XYZ file of C-alpha atoms in Angstrom:
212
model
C 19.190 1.955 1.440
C 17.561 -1.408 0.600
C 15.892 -3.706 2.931
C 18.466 -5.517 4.903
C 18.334 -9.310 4.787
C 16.936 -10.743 7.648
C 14.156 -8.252 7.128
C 13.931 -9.591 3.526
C 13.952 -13.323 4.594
C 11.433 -12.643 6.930
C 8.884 -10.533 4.362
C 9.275 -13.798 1.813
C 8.730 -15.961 4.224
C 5.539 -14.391 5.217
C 4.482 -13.833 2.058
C 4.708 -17.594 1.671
C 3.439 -18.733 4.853
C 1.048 -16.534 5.441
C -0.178 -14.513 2.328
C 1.308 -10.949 4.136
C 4.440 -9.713 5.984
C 4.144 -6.780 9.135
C 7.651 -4.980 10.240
C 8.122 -2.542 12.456
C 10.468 -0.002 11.898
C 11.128 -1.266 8.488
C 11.987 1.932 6.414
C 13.995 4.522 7.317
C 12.471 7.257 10.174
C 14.031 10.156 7.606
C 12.862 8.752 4.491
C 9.322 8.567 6.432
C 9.303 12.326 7.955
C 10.326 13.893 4.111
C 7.521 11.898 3.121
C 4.910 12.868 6.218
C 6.230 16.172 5.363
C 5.867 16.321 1.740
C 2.346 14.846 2.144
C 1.323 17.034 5.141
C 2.209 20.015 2.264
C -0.095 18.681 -0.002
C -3.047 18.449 1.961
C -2.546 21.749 3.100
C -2.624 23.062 -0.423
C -5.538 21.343 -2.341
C -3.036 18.370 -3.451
C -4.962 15.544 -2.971
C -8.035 14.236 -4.611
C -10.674 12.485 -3.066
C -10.397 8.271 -4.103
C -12.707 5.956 -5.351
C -13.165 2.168 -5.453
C -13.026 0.744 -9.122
C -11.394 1.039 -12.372
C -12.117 2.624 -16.176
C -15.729 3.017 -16.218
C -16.793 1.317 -12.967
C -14.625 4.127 -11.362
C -17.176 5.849 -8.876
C -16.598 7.875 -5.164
C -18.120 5.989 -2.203
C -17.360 7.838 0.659
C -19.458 5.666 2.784
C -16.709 2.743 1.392
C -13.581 4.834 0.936
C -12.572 7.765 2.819
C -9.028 9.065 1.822
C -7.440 11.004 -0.414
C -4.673 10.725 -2.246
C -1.489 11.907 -4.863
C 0.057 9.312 -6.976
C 3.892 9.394 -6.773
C 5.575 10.990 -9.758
C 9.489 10.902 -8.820
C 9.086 14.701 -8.314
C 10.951 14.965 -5.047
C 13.800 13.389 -3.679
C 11.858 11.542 -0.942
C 10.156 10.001 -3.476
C 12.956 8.837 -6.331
C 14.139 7.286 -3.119
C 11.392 5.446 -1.667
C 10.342 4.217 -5.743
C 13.988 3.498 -5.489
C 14.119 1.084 -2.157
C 10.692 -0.487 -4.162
C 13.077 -1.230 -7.334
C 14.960 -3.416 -5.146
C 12.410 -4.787 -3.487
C 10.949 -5.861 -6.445
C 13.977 -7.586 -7.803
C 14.501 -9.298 -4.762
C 11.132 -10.630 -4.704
C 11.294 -11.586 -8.320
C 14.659 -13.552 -7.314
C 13.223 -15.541 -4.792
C 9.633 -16.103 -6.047
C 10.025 -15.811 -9.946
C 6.514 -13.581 -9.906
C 7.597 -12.002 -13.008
C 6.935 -8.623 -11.584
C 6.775 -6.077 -13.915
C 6.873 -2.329 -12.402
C 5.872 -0.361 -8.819
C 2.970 2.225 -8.571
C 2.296 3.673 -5.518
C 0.138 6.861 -4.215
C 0.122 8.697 -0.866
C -3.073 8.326 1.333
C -4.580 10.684 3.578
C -7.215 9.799 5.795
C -9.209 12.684 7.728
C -10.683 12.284 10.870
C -13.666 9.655 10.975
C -12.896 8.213 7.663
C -12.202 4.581 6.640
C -12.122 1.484 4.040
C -14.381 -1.241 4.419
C -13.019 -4.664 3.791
C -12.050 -5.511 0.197
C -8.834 -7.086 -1.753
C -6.951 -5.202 -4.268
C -7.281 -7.351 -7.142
C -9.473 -10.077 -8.351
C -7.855 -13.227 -8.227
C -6.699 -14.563 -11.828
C -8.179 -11.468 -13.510
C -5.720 -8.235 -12.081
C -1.985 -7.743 -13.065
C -1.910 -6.375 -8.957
C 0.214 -9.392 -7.577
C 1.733 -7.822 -4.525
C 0.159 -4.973 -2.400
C 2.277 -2.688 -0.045
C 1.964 0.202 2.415
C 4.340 2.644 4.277
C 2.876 4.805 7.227
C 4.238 8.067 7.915
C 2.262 9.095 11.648
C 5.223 9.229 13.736
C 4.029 8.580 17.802
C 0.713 7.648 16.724
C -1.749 7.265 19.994
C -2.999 3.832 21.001
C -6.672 5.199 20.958
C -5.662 6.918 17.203
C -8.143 4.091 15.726
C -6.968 3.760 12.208
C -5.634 0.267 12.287
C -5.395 -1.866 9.432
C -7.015 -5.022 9.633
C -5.995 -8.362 7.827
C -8.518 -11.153 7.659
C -8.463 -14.729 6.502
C -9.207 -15.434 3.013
C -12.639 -16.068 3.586
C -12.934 -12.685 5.837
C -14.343 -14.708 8.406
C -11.766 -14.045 11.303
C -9.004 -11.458 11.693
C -4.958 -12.266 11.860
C -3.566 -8.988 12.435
C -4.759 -5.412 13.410
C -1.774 -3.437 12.345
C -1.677 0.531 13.981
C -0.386 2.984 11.059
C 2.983 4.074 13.010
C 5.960 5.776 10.966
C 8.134 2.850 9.651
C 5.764 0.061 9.689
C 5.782 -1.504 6.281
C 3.390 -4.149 5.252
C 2.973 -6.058 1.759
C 0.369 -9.187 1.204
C -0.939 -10.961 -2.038
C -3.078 -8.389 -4.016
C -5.963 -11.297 -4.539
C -5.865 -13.223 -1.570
C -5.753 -10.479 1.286
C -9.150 -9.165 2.570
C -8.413 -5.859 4.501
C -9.438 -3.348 5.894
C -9.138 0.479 7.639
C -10.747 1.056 10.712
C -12.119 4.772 11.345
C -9.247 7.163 12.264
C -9.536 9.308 15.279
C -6.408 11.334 13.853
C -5.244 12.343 10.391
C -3.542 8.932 9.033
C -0.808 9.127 6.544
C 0.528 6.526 4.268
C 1.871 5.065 0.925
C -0.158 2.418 -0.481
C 1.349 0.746 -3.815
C 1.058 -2.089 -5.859
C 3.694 -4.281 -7.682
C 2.318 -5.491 -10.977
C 2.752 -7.932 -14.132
C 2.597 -6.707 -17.563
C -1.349 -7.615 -18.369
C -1.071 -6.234 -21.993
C -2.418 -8.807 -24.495
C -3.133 -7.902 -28.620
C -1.760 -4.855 -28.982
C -4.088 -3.772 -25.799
C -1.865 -1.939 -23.202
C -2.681 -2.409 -19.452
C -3.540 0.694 -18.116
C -1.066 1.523 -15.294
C -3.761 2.470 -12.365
């Protein structure tokens, strides 16, 4: 089911007013357990693999910057051809209002273990990344105030913090890929979500963007 309006007006206007948009209870609690679930499976049987910060050959595993790991979505399931689905929409939405010229949705699941985290960095460099748009789902249904494993949202200078934002099921949150400094606070519990990224085609001379 797509985003309903109001909750659409009020994600552009926050992505123009403010650079990111938080909602509450934003995607559907089924569509979020079949996800939990499906990720919860995955962990459980050596499905994940551990991230890392950079791309191509700067790729590299810093656990003491990056703690989760994670499963890129594939359409496999029907949990997933739906959420990829309510991101289609999204995307043309966003493309009607904004003209952003966004190009396609890629998205993994993220698992954080207990004591892990992400220091504070933006996905993309501005005017150099085909990242325009950054988005994540969490899947922790009745996630505990002391849980830790809030995401934090700074100015763009990272001097001062606008929003601490705890990872409950349903909450849905997109901000500009190279304007955004954010971060994940250690977890006290496992912490489950879908991070993904709409993108513009970046492929110049014959040279095709890679995808991730």
């Amino acid at each position: 089911m797509p985003l309903d309006a109001a909750t659409l007006n009020r994600l552009i206007d926050g992505l123009v007013d403010h650079g990111y948009f938080v909602g509450p209870d934003v995607i559907d609690a089924g569509l979020c357990r079949a996800l939990h679930a499906e990720l919860a499976h995955l962990a459980a049987h050596d499905g994940l693999k551990a991230a890392g910060i950079g791309r191509g050959e700067q790729h590299q595993l810093r656990r003491d910057i990056r703690g989760d790991a994670i499963r890129w979505l594939t359409r496999d399931s029907q949990a997933q051809r739906d959420y990829l689905a309510l991101m289609d929409d999204l995307q043309r939405q966003i493309n009607r209002t904004l003209y952003l010229g966004l190009f396609e949705f890629e998205a993994h699941f993220a698992r954080y273990p207990p004591g892990t985290f992400y220091r504070t960095h933006v996905d993309s460099f501005q005017g150099r990344a085909n990242r325009v748009i950054s988005t994540v789902l969490y899947l922790n249904p009745g996630w505990p105030g002391n849980g830790g494993g809030e995401m934090v949202i700074y100015a763009d200078d990272a001097s001062r913090e606008l929003a601490r934002i705890p990872p409950e099921s349903g909450t849905f949150v997109c901000f500009l890929a190279d304007r955004v400094p954010h971060a994940v606070l250690p977890t006290r519990h496992p912490r489950a979500s879908i991070a993904g990224w709409f993108r513009r085609n970046a492929s110049l001379g014959g040279h095709v963007d890679p995808a991730r």
